[in-house]
mmCIF file of C-alpha atoms and ligand atoms in Angstrom:
data_model
loop_
_atom_site.group_PDB
_atom_site.id
_atom_site.type_symbol
_atom_site.label_atom_id
_atom_site.label_comp_id
_atom_site.label_asym_id
_atom_site.label_seq_id
_atom_site.Cartn_x
_atom_site.Cartn_y
_atom_site.Cartn_z
ATOM 1 C CA UNK A 1 -0.028 0.003 0.024
ATOM 2 C CA UNK A 2 1.505 3.366 -1.029
ATOM 3 C CA UNK A 3 0.646 6.395 1.014
ATOM 4 C CA UNK A 4 3.508 8.583 -0.386
ATOM 5 C CA UNK A 5 2.632 11.761 -2.191
ATOM 6 C CA UNK A 6 4.788 14.220 -4.128
ATOM 7 C CA UNK A 7 4.482 17.978 -3.862
ATOM 8 C CA UNK A 8 6.714 19.779 -6.383
ATOM 9 C CA UNK A 9 9.475 17.165 -6.024
ATOM 10 C CA UNK A 10 9.189 16.883 -2.248
ATOM 11 C CA UNK A 11 8.112 13.418 -1.185
ATOM 12 C CA UNK A 12 5.857 13.089 1.864
ATOM 13 C CA UNK A 13 5.525 9.680 3.514
ATOM 14 C CA UNK A 14 1.791 10.340 3.787
ATOM 15 C CA UNK A 15 -0.476 13.243 2.856
ATOM 16 C CA UNK A 16 -1.175 14.413 6.399
ATOM 17 C CA UNK A 17 0.322 17.694 7.595
ATOM 18 C CA UNK A 18 -0.508 20.292 10.280
ATOM 19 C CA UNK A 19 -2.165 23.611 9.460
ATOM 20 C CA UNK A 20 -0.139 26.676 10.248
ATOM 21 C CA UNK A 21 -0.766 28.394 13.514
ATOM 22 C CA UNK A 22 -2.485 25.452 15.154
ATOM 23 C CA UNK A 23 0.552 23.328 16.046
ATOM 24 C CA UNK A 24 3.075 25.851 17.186
ATOM 25 C CA UNK A 25 6.404 24.654 15.763
ATOM 26 C CA UNK A 26 5.615 21.119 16.856
ATOM 27 C CA UNK A 27 7.309 21.096 20.285
ATOM 28 C CA UNK A 28 4.071 21.099 22.441
ATOM 29 C CA UNK A 29 2.562 18.344 20.361
ATOM 30 C CA UNK A 30 5.846 16.401 20.066
ATOM 31 C CA UNK A 31 5.544 15.599 23.742
ATOM 32 C CA UNK A 32 2.293 13.810 23.100
ATOM 33 C CA UNK A 33 2.655 12.234 19.670
ATOM 34 C CA UNK A 34 5.242 10.891 17.328
ATOM 35 C CA UNK A 35 5.989 13.646 14.771
ATOM 36 C CA UNK A 36 7.796 10.989 12.658
ATOM 37 C CA UNK A 37 4.285 9.761 11.696
ATOM 38 C CA UNK A 38 3.339 12.934 9.939
ATOM 39 C CA UNK A 39 3.872 13.746 6.234
ATOM 40 C CA UNK A 40 4.975 17.269 7.186
ATOM 41 C CA UNK A 41 4.853 19.809 9.956
ATOM 42 C CA UNK A 42 3.832 23.354 8.931
ATOM 43 C CA UNK A 43 5.069 25.934 11.363
ATOM 44 C CA UNK A 44 3.057 28.956 12.510
ATOM 45 C CA UNK A 45 3.606 32.059 10.516
ATOM 46 C CA UNK A 46 6.971 33.704 10.886
ATOM 47 C CA UNK A 47 7.787 37.352 9.964
ATOM 48 C CA UNK A 48 11.118 39.106 9.601
ATOM 49 C CA UNK A 49 10.658 40.872 12.981
ATOM 50 C CA UNK A 50 8.631 39.946 16.057
ATOM 51 C CA UNK A 51 4.858 40.795 15.815
ATOM 52 C CA UNK A 52 2.900 41.361 19.034
ATOM 53 C CA UNK A 53 -0.416 40.245 17.646
ATOM 54 C CA UNK A 54 -3.823 41.697 18.382
ATOM 55 C CA UNK A 55 -5.284 42.808 21.784
ATOM 56 C CA UNK A 56 -7.128 40.102 23.741
ATOM 57 C CA UNK A 57 -9.516 38.382 23.794
ATOM 58 C CA UNK A 58 -8.403 36.764 20.594
ATOM 59 C CA UNK A 59 -10.442 33.570 20.303
ATOM 60 C CA UNK A 60 -14.079 32.592 20.686
ATOM 61 C CA UNK A 61 -15.978 29.371 20.221
ATOM 62 C CA UNK A 62 -18.742 29.171 17.579
ATOM 63 C CA UNK A 63 -21.045 26.457 16.386
ATOM 64 C CA UNK A 64 -18.805 23.774 14.846
ATOM 65 C CA UNK A 65 -15.680 25.830 15.031
ATOM 66 C CA UNK A 66 -13.950 28.919 16.386
ATOM 67 C CA UNK A 67 -13.036 32.495 15.522
ATOM 68 C CA UNK A 68 -9.501 33.679 16.002
ATOM 69 C CA UNK A 69 -7.899 37.030 15.729
ATOM 70 C CA UNK A 70 -4.467 36.224 16.980
ATOM 71 C CA UNK A 71 -2.979 38.768 14.529
ATOM 72 C CA UNK A 72 -0.064 36.434 13.538
ATOM 73 C CA UNK A 73 1.816 36.985 16.773
ATOM 74 C CA UNK A 74 5.249 35.474 16.316
ATOM 75 C CA UNK A 75 8.739 35.889 17.793
ATOM 76 C CA UNK A 76 10.276 36.903 14.507
ATOM 77 C CA UNK A 77 12.783 35.080 12.248
ATOM 78 C CA UNK A 78 15.843 35.106 14.528
ATOM 79 C CA UNK A 79 14.155 33.378 17.435
ATOM 80 C CA UNK A 80 12.365 31.003 15.114
ATOM 81 C CA UNK A 81 15.569 29.982 13.305
ATOM 82 C CA UNK A 82 17.451 29.334 16.508
ATOM 83 C CA UNK A 83 14.761 27.588 18.493
ATOM 84 C CA UNK A 84 12.216 25.973 16.199
ATOM 85 C CA UNK A 85 14.105 24.769 13.097
ATOM 86 C CA UNK A 86 16.696 22.726 15.136
ATOM 87 C CA UNK A 87 13.783 21.085 17.084
ATOM 88 C CA UNK A 88 12.025 20.009 13.916
ATOM 89 C CA UNK A 89 15.083 18.644 12.155
ATOM 90 C CA UNK A 90 15.253 15.847 14.768
ATOM 91 C CA UNK A 91 12.264 14.121 13.147
ATOM 92 C CA UNK A 92 11.819 12.229 9.921
ATOM 93 C CA UNK A 93 9.075 14.541 8.567
ATOM 94 C CA UNK A 94 9.159 17.378 6.096
ATOM 95 C CA UNK A 95 9.411 20.908 7.408
ATOM 96 C CA UNK A 96 7.280 23.581 5.817
ATOM 97 C CA UNK A 97 7.685 27.164 7.106
ATOM 98 C CA UNK A 98 4.729 29.505 6.865
ATOM 99 C CA UNK A 99 5.778 33.059 6.073
ATOM 100 C CA UNK A 100 3.877 36.270 6.701
ATOM 101 C CA UNK A 101 4.613 39.957 6.016
ATOM 102 C CA UNK A 102 3.077 43.350 5.604
ATOM 103 C CA UNK A 103 5.049 44.325 2.534
ATOM 104 C CA UNK A 104 6.608 42.437 -0.322
ATOM 105 C CA UNK A 105 10.045 43.285 1.176
ATOM 106 C CA UNK A 106 9.059 41.644 4.561
ATOM 107 C CA UNK A 107 8.212 38.360 2.816
ATOM 108 C CA UNK A 108 11.379 38.435 0.750
ATOM 109 C CA UNK A 109 13.512 39.120 3.786
ATOM 110 C CA UNK A 110 12.232 35.903 5.428
ATOM 111 C CA UNK A 111 12.356 33.862 2.242
ATOM 112 C CA UNK A 112 16.029 34.865 1.662
ATOM 113 C CA UNK A 113 16.958 34.091 5.294
ATOM 114 C CA UNK A 114 15.372 30.623 4.947
ATOM 115 C CA UNK A 115 17.268 29.834 1.769
ATOM 116 C CA UNK A 116 20.191 28.147 3.553
ATOM 117 C CA UNK A 117 18.068 26.504 6.298
ATOM 118 C CA UNK A 118 17.113 22.743 6.396
ATOM 119 C CA UNK A 119 13.542 23.566 5.370
ATOM 120 C CA UNK A 120 11.699 21.575 2.657
ATOM 121 C CA UNK A 121 9.125 24.029 1.507
ATOM 122 C CA UNK A 122 7.805 27.566 2.060
ATOM 123 C CA UNK A 123 4.142 28.341 2.525
ATOM 124 C CA UNK A 124 3.322 31.984 1.892
ATOM 125 C CA UNK A 125 0.390 33.297 3.841
ATOM 126 C CA UNK A 126 -1.101 36.013 1.620
ATOM 127 C CA UNK A 127 -4.015 36.736 4.022
ATOM 128 C CA UNK A 128 -1.820 39.440 5.607
ATOM 129 C CA UNK A 129 -2.728 43.095 5.248
ATOM 130 C CA UNK A 130 -0.764 44.766 2.436
ATOM 131 C CA UNK A 131 0.225 48.041 4.148
ATOM 132 C CA UNK A 132 1.362 49.631 0.933
ATOM 133 C CA UNK A 133 -2.009 48.986 -0.764
ATOM 134 C CA UNK A 134 -4.306 50.374 1.914
ATOM 135 C CA UNK A 135 -4.337 47.301 4.157
ATOM 136 C CA UNK A 136 -6.358 44.991 1.817
ATOM 137 C CA UNK A 137 -4.906 41.506 2.048
ATOM 138 C CA UNK A 138 -2.455 40.472 -0.658
ATOM 139 C CA UNK A 139 -4.646 37.448 -1.272
ATOM 140 C CA UNK A 140 -7.738 39.417 -2.209
ATOM 141 C CA UNK A 141 -6.408 41.038 -5.288
ATOM 142 C CA UNK A 142 -5.285 38.892 -8.229
ATOM 143 C CA UNK A 143 -2.668 41.342 -9.397
ATOM 144 C CA UNK A 144 -1.102 41.384 -5.869
ATOM 145 C CA UNK A 145 -1.275 37.569 -5.754
ATOM 146 C CA UNK A 146 0.612 37.219 -9.018
ATOM 147 C CA UNK A 147 3.133 39.908 -8.120
ATOM 148 C CA UNK A 148 3.954 38.564 -4.677
ATOM 149 C CA UNK A 149 4.250 35.034 -6.024
ATOM 150 C CA UNK A 150 6.634 36.182 -8.728
ATOM 151 C CA UNK A 151 8.764 38.130 -6.246
ATOM 152 C CA UNK A 152 8.942 35.288 -3.722
ATOM 153 C CA UNK A 153 9.833 32.781 -6.482
ATOM 154 C CA UNK A 154 12.772 35.000 -7.494
ATOM 155 C CA UNK A 155 14.408 34.575 -4.052
ATOM 156 C CA UNK A 156 13.086 31.220 -2.857
ATOM 157 C CA UNK A 157 15.483 28.215 -2.847
ATOM 158 C CA UNK A 158 12.687 25.828 -1.758
ATOM 159 C CA UNK A 159 9.440 25.060 -3.587
ATOM 160 C CA UNK A 160 6.747 27.693 -2.901
ATOM 161 C CA UNK A 161 3.255 26.941 -1.683
ATOM 162 C CA UNK A 162 0.886 29.931 -2.025
ATOM 163 C CA UNK A 163 -1.814 29.815 0.632
ATOM 164 C CA UNK A 164 -5.096 31.183 -0.715
ATOM 165 C CA UNK A 165 -7.720 33.206 1.133
ATOM 166 C CA UNK A 166 -11.316 32.103 0.827
ATOM 167 C CA UNK A 167 -12.559 35.693 1.408
ATOM 168 C CA UNK A 168 -12.891 36.375 -2.324
ATOM 169 C CA UNK A 169 -15.712 36.186 -4.862
ATOM 170 C CA UNK A 170 -14.034 33.568 -7.081
ATOM 171 C CA UNK A 171 -11.013 31.629 -5.621
ATOM 172 C CA UNK A 172 -10.113 30.200 -9.049
ATOM 173 C CA UNK A 173 -9.080 33.743 -10.177
ATOM 174 C CA UNK A 174 -6.588 33.849 -7.232
ATOM 175 C CA UNK A 175 -5.431 30.316 -7.982
ATOM 176 C CA UNK A 176 -4.735 31.161 -11.641
ATOM 177 C CA UNK A 177 -2.928 34.368 -10.555
ATOM 178 C CA UNK A 178 -0.607 32.338 -8.266
ATOM 179 C CA UNK A 179 -0.016 29.809 -11.028
ATOM 180 C CA UNK A 180 0.814 32.591 -13.489
ATOM 181 C CA UNK A 181 3.250 34.024 -10.905
ATOM 182 C CA UNK A 182 5.129 30.685 -10.764
ATOM 183 C CA UNK A 183 3.729 29.007 -7.622
ATOM 184 C CA UNK A 184 4.741 25.362 -7.259
ATOM 185 C CA UNK A 185 1.821 24.294 -4.985
ATOM 186 C CA UNK A 186 -1.370 25.867 -3.686
ATOM 187 C CA UNK A 187 -2.841 25.431 -0.209
ATOM 188 C CA UNK A 188 -6.431 26.323 0.735
ATOM 189 C CA UNK A 189 -8.347 27.451 2.576
ATOM 190 C CA UNK A 190 -7.271 30.034 5.153
ATOM 191 C CA UNK A 191 -9.987 31.132 7.615
ATOM 192 C CA UNK A 192 -13.240 32.774 6.566
ATOM 193 C CA UNK A 193 -13.817 36.245 8.050
ATOM 194 C CA UNK A 194 -16.440 36.037 10.772
ATOM 195 C CA UNK A 195 -17.895 37.873 13.725
ATOM 196 C CA UNK A 196 -19.394 36.992 17.040
ATOM 197 C CA UNK A 197 -21.206 39.259 19.551
ATOM 198 C CA UNK A 198 -21.517 38.544 23.211
ATOM 199 C CA UNK A 199 -25.138 39.570 23.869
ATOM 200 C CA UNK A 200 -24.669 39.760 27.689
ATOM 201 C CA UNK A 201 -21.702 42.119 27.479
ATOM 202 C CA UNK A 202 -23.024 43.734 24.321
ATOM 203 C CA UNK A 203 -19.588 43.604 22.963
ATOM 204 C CA UNK A 204 -17.611 41.760 20.288
ATOM 205 C CA UNK A 205 -16.375 38.394 21.367
ATOM 206 C CA UNK A 206 -12.875 39.129 20.043
ATOM 207 C CA UNK A 207 -11.306 42.522 20.587
ATOM 208 C CA UNK A 208 -10.496 42.794 16.915
ATOM 209 C CA UNK A 209 -14.238 42.694 16.138
ATOM 210 C CA UNK A 210 -13.766 40.276 13.253
ATOM 211 C CA UNK A 211 -11.735 37.100 13.203
ATOM 212 C CA UNK A 212 -11.064 34.030 11.135
ATOM 213 C CA UNK A 213 -13.614 31.232 11.304
ATOM 214 C CA UNK A 214 -12.177 27.697 11.214
ATOM 215 C CA UNK A 215 -13.211 24.165 12.131
ATOM 216 C CA UNK A 216 -15.885 21.806 10.819
ATOM 217 C CA UNK A 217 -18.330 24.648 10.186
ATOM 218 C CA UNK A 218 -16.209 25.712 7.136
ATOM 219 C CA UNK A 219 -15.576 22.264 5.731
ATOM 220 C CA UNK A 220 -18.226 22.237 2.926
ATOM 221 C CA UNK A 221 -16.989 25.635 1.690
ATOM 222 C CA UNK A 222 -13.396 24.366 1.692
ATOM 223 C CA UNK A 223 -14.200 21.153 -0.134
ATOM 224 C CA UNK A 224 -16.053 23.123 -2.774
ATOM 225 C CA UNK A 225 -13.162 25.528 -3.215
ATOM 226 C CA UNK A 226 -10.559 22.673 -3.469
ATOM 227 C CA UNK A 227 -12.679 21.068 -6.153
ATOM 228 C CA UNK A 228 -13.007 24.375 -8.073
ATOM 229 C CA UNK A 229 -9.307 25.092 -7.892
ATOM 230 C CA UNK A 230 -8.287 21.526 -8.733
ATOM 231 C CA UNK A 231 -10.321 21.947 -11.976
ATOM 232 C CA UNK A 232 -8.896 25.393 -12.723
ATOM 233 C CA UNK A 233 -5.087 24.934 -12.357
ATOM 234 C CA UNK A 234 -2.508 22.196 -12.928
ATOM 235 C CA UNK A 235 -0.680 22.649 -9.581
ATOM 236 C CA UNK A 236 -0.903 20.166 -6.714
ATOM 237 C CA UNK A 237 -3.172 21.272 -3.862
ATOM 238 C CA UNK A 238 -2.974 20.980 -0.081
ATOM 239 C CA UNK A 239 -6.585 21.011 1.161
ATOM 240 C CA UNK A 240 -7.731 22.155 4.577
ATOM 241 C CA UNK A 241 -10.647 23.628 6.491
ATOM 242 C CA UNK A 242 -12.434 21.685 9.243
ATOM 243 C CA UNK A 243 -10.702 18.351 8.815
ATOM 244 C CA UNK A 244 -11.491 16.420 12.101
ATOM 245 C CA UNK A 245 -11.199 12.817 10.933
ATOM 246 C CA UNK A 246 -9.727 10.583 8.319
ATOM 247 C CA UNK A 247 -13.073 10.590 6.522
ATOM 248 C CA UNK A 248 -12.926 14.353 6.186
ATOM 249 C CA UNK A 249 -9.294 14.037 4.869
ATOM 250 C CA UNK A 250 -10.400 11.510 2.249
ATOM 251 C CA UNK A 251 -13.202 13.835 1.105
ATOM 252 C CA UNK A 252 -10.629 16.592 0.383
ATOM 253 C CA UNK A 253 -8.408 14.155 -1.506
ATOM 254 C CA UNK A 254 -11.374 12.990 -3.612
ATOM 255 C CA UNK A 255 -12.143 16.612 -4.384
ATOM 256 C CA UNK A 256 -8.635 17.111 -5.737
ATOM 257 C CA UNK A 257 -6.168 17.637 -2.876
ATOM 258 C CA UNK A 258 -2.861 15.787 -2.997
ATOM 259 C CA UNK A 259 -2.258 16.475 0.688
ATOM 260 C CA UNK A 260 -4.273 17.780 3.594
ATOM 261 C CA UNK A 261 -3.634 19.987 6.652
ATOM 262 C CA UNK A 262 -5.252 19.546 10.004
ATOM 263 C CA UNK A 263 -5.805 22.686 12.048
ATOM 264 C CA UNK A 264 -8.481 23.452 14.559
ATOM 265 C CA UNK A 265 -8.935 19.667 15.218
ATOM 266 C CA UNK A 266 -5.567 19.771 17.116
ATOM 267 C CA UNK A 267 -7.153 21.971 19.821
ATOM 268 C CA UNK A 268 -9.970 19.529 20.293
ATOM 269 C CA UNK A 269 -7.929 16.347 20.006
ATOM 270 C CA UNK A 270 -4.168 16.663 20.123
ATOM 271 C CA UNK A 271 -3.851 13.164 18.590
ATOM 272 C CA UNK A 272 -5.958 14.067 15.558
ATOM 273 C CA UNK A 273 -3.139 14.165 13.008
ATOM 274 C CA UNK A 274 -1.785 10.720 13.781
ATOM 275 C CA UNK A 275 -5.331 9.262 14.025
ATOM 276 C CA UNK A 276 -6.038 10.687 10.567
ATOM 277 C CA UNK A 277 -2.894 9.025 9.159
ATOM 278 C CA UNK A 278 -4.103 5.690 10.674
ATOM 279 C CA UNK A 279 -7.665 6.247 9.432
ATOM 280 C CA UNK A 280 -6.542 6.942 5.887
ATOM 281 C CA UNK A 281 -4.632 3.645 5.913
ATOM 282 C CA UNK A 282 -7.706 1.859 7.210
ATOM 283 C CA UNK A 283 -9.854 3.433 4.475
ATOM 284 C CA UNK A 284 -7.347 2.276 1.815
ATOM 285 C CA UNK A 285 -7.369 -1.290 3.223
ATOM 286 C CA UNK A 286 -11.172 -1.372 3.346
ATOM 287 C CA UNK A 287 -11.583 -0.281 -0.224
ATOM 288 C CA UNK A 288 -8.496 -2.066 -1.581
ATOM 289 C CA UNK A 289 -6.806 1.170 -2.658
ATOM 290 C CA UNK A 290 -3.113 0.277 -3.505
ATOM 291 C CA UNK A 291 -1.903 3.893 -4.052
ATOM 292 C CA UNK A 292 -3.316 6.923 -2.383
ATOM 293 C CA UNK A 293 -2.639 8.869 -5.579
ATOM 294 C CA UNK A 294 -5.486 6.972 -7.233
ATOM 295 C CA UNK A 295 -7.872 8.901 -4.937
ATOM 296 C CA UNK A 296 -6.636 12.395 -5.743
ATOM 297 C CA UNK A 297 -9.388 14.127 -7.647
ATOM 298 C CA UNK A 298 -11.167 10.849 -8.278
ATOM 299 C CA UNK A 299 -14.659 12.405 -7.901
ATOM 300 C CA UNK A 300 -15.188 14.397 -11.094
HETATM 301 C C1 FMN B 401 -5.418 29.880 16.029
HETATM 302 C C2 FMN B 401 -5.195 29.843 14.559
HETATM 303 C C3 FMN B 401 -3.978 30.412 14.091
HETATM 304 C C4 FMN B 401 -3.712 30.390 12.733
HETATM 305 N N1 FMN B 401 -2.482 30.935 12.279
HETATM 306 C C5 FMN B 401 -2.216 30.851 10.884
HETATM 307 C C6 FMN B 401 -0.900 31.384 10.465
HETATM 308 O O1 FMN B 401 -0.069 31.819 11.232
HETATM 309 N N2 FMN B 401 -0.730 31.325 9.125
HETATM 310 C C7 FMN B 401 -1.635 30.792 8.236
HETATM 311 O O2 FMN B 401 -1.337 30.759 7.001
HETATM 312 N N3 FMN B 401 -2.806 30.281 8.652
HETATM 313 C C8 FMN B 401 -3.064 30.314 9.959
HETATM 314 N N4 FMN B 401 -4.307 29.771 10.427
HETATM 315 C C9 FMN B 401 -5.225 29.140 9.482
HETATM 316 C C10 FMN B 401 -5.100 27.620 9.441
HETATM 317 O O3 FMN B 401 -3.731 27.221 9.072
HETATM 318 C C11 FMN B 401 -6.118 26.973 8.487
HETATM 319 O O4 FMN B 401 -5.917 27.498 7.168
HETATM 320 C C12 FMN B 401 -7.558 27.252 8.894
HETATM 321 O O5 FMN B 401 -7.733 27.289 10.315
HETATM 322 C C13 FMN B 401 -8.554 26.198 8.280
HETATM 323 O O6 FMN B 401 -8.274 24.935 8.794
HETATM 324 P P1 FMN B 401 -8.962 24.257 10.054
HETATM 325 O O7 FMN B 401 -10.443 24.443 9.936
HETATM 326 O O8 FMN B 401 -8.555 22.799 10.059
HETATM 327 O O9 FMN B 401 -8.395 24.973 11.275
HETATM 328 C C14 FMN B 401 -4.630 29.773 11.812
HETATM 329 C C15 FMN B 401 -5.809 29.213 12.274
HETATM 330 C C16 FMN B 401 -6.089 29.219 13.645
HETATM 331 C C17 FMN B 401 -7.342 28.562 14.104
#
């Protein structure tokens, strides 16, 4: 039985990876589960300098999910490189670093610094506010998506995954823009912008007013978007959005994802990733699937 998948020349032992921002840089979870079992660990977003994040409260539960407005708090590249990369290199899993920035120069700074690091792939989070373009996220404007992809590709030594925002009218336009800019892989979806009001306090549940909705509530939207993008571009896709079980993961693969990321599920069940690896294997045995790649996009 083959569970190996290939993303732009990088071979993963299985298609299961962590979703950025929900797994730290692996250390907290590494105490509980065997990171060697995962196809890849995707780190939380790292910027060129430390970001303090948003005021608290930053998270709120919702039906079938949660809203977060962490604001991409991170210790900055220097701490990350010294503390987190050496931790992850102990394991037989691929390392994917999620990169955030407020300007094109910020992204390039991190991408250049990562060029001589033992990192397998870069995932570029374009749901960050583009300060030079009035704060609208890079990922909400196809011209900006193409331009940032092209710039990052100029400096990147590792294959580049562009992570798409679902907060757009037509995600295939953004997918095609990333492909035109030279992206190697696409990942989707990031969180959907949401809002929750505490009726007793008559106040917003998160201080930022809006936040990103994640978890099983968004899964049908994510599956639909993966399917649309898989039919619009030739690039391999990493699917995510509400994956809680192996069945959910298989659904994304059938829709067209070559690999999957598990996010919010980690907060609910820290063993979710490894259980999903085992559950995919059980599904393959049950239905006599010899090679997981047979399932990718199998539902037309
Ligand atoms: C608390 C939290 C922090 C996140 N931080 C990041 C981040 O730093 N970079 C990024 O690209 N996505 C980030 N995300 C988005 C997730 O990686 C993922 O795209 C999204 O949550 C959908 O997957 P899920 O429903 O399985 O959580 C974050 C999500 C959550 C819930």
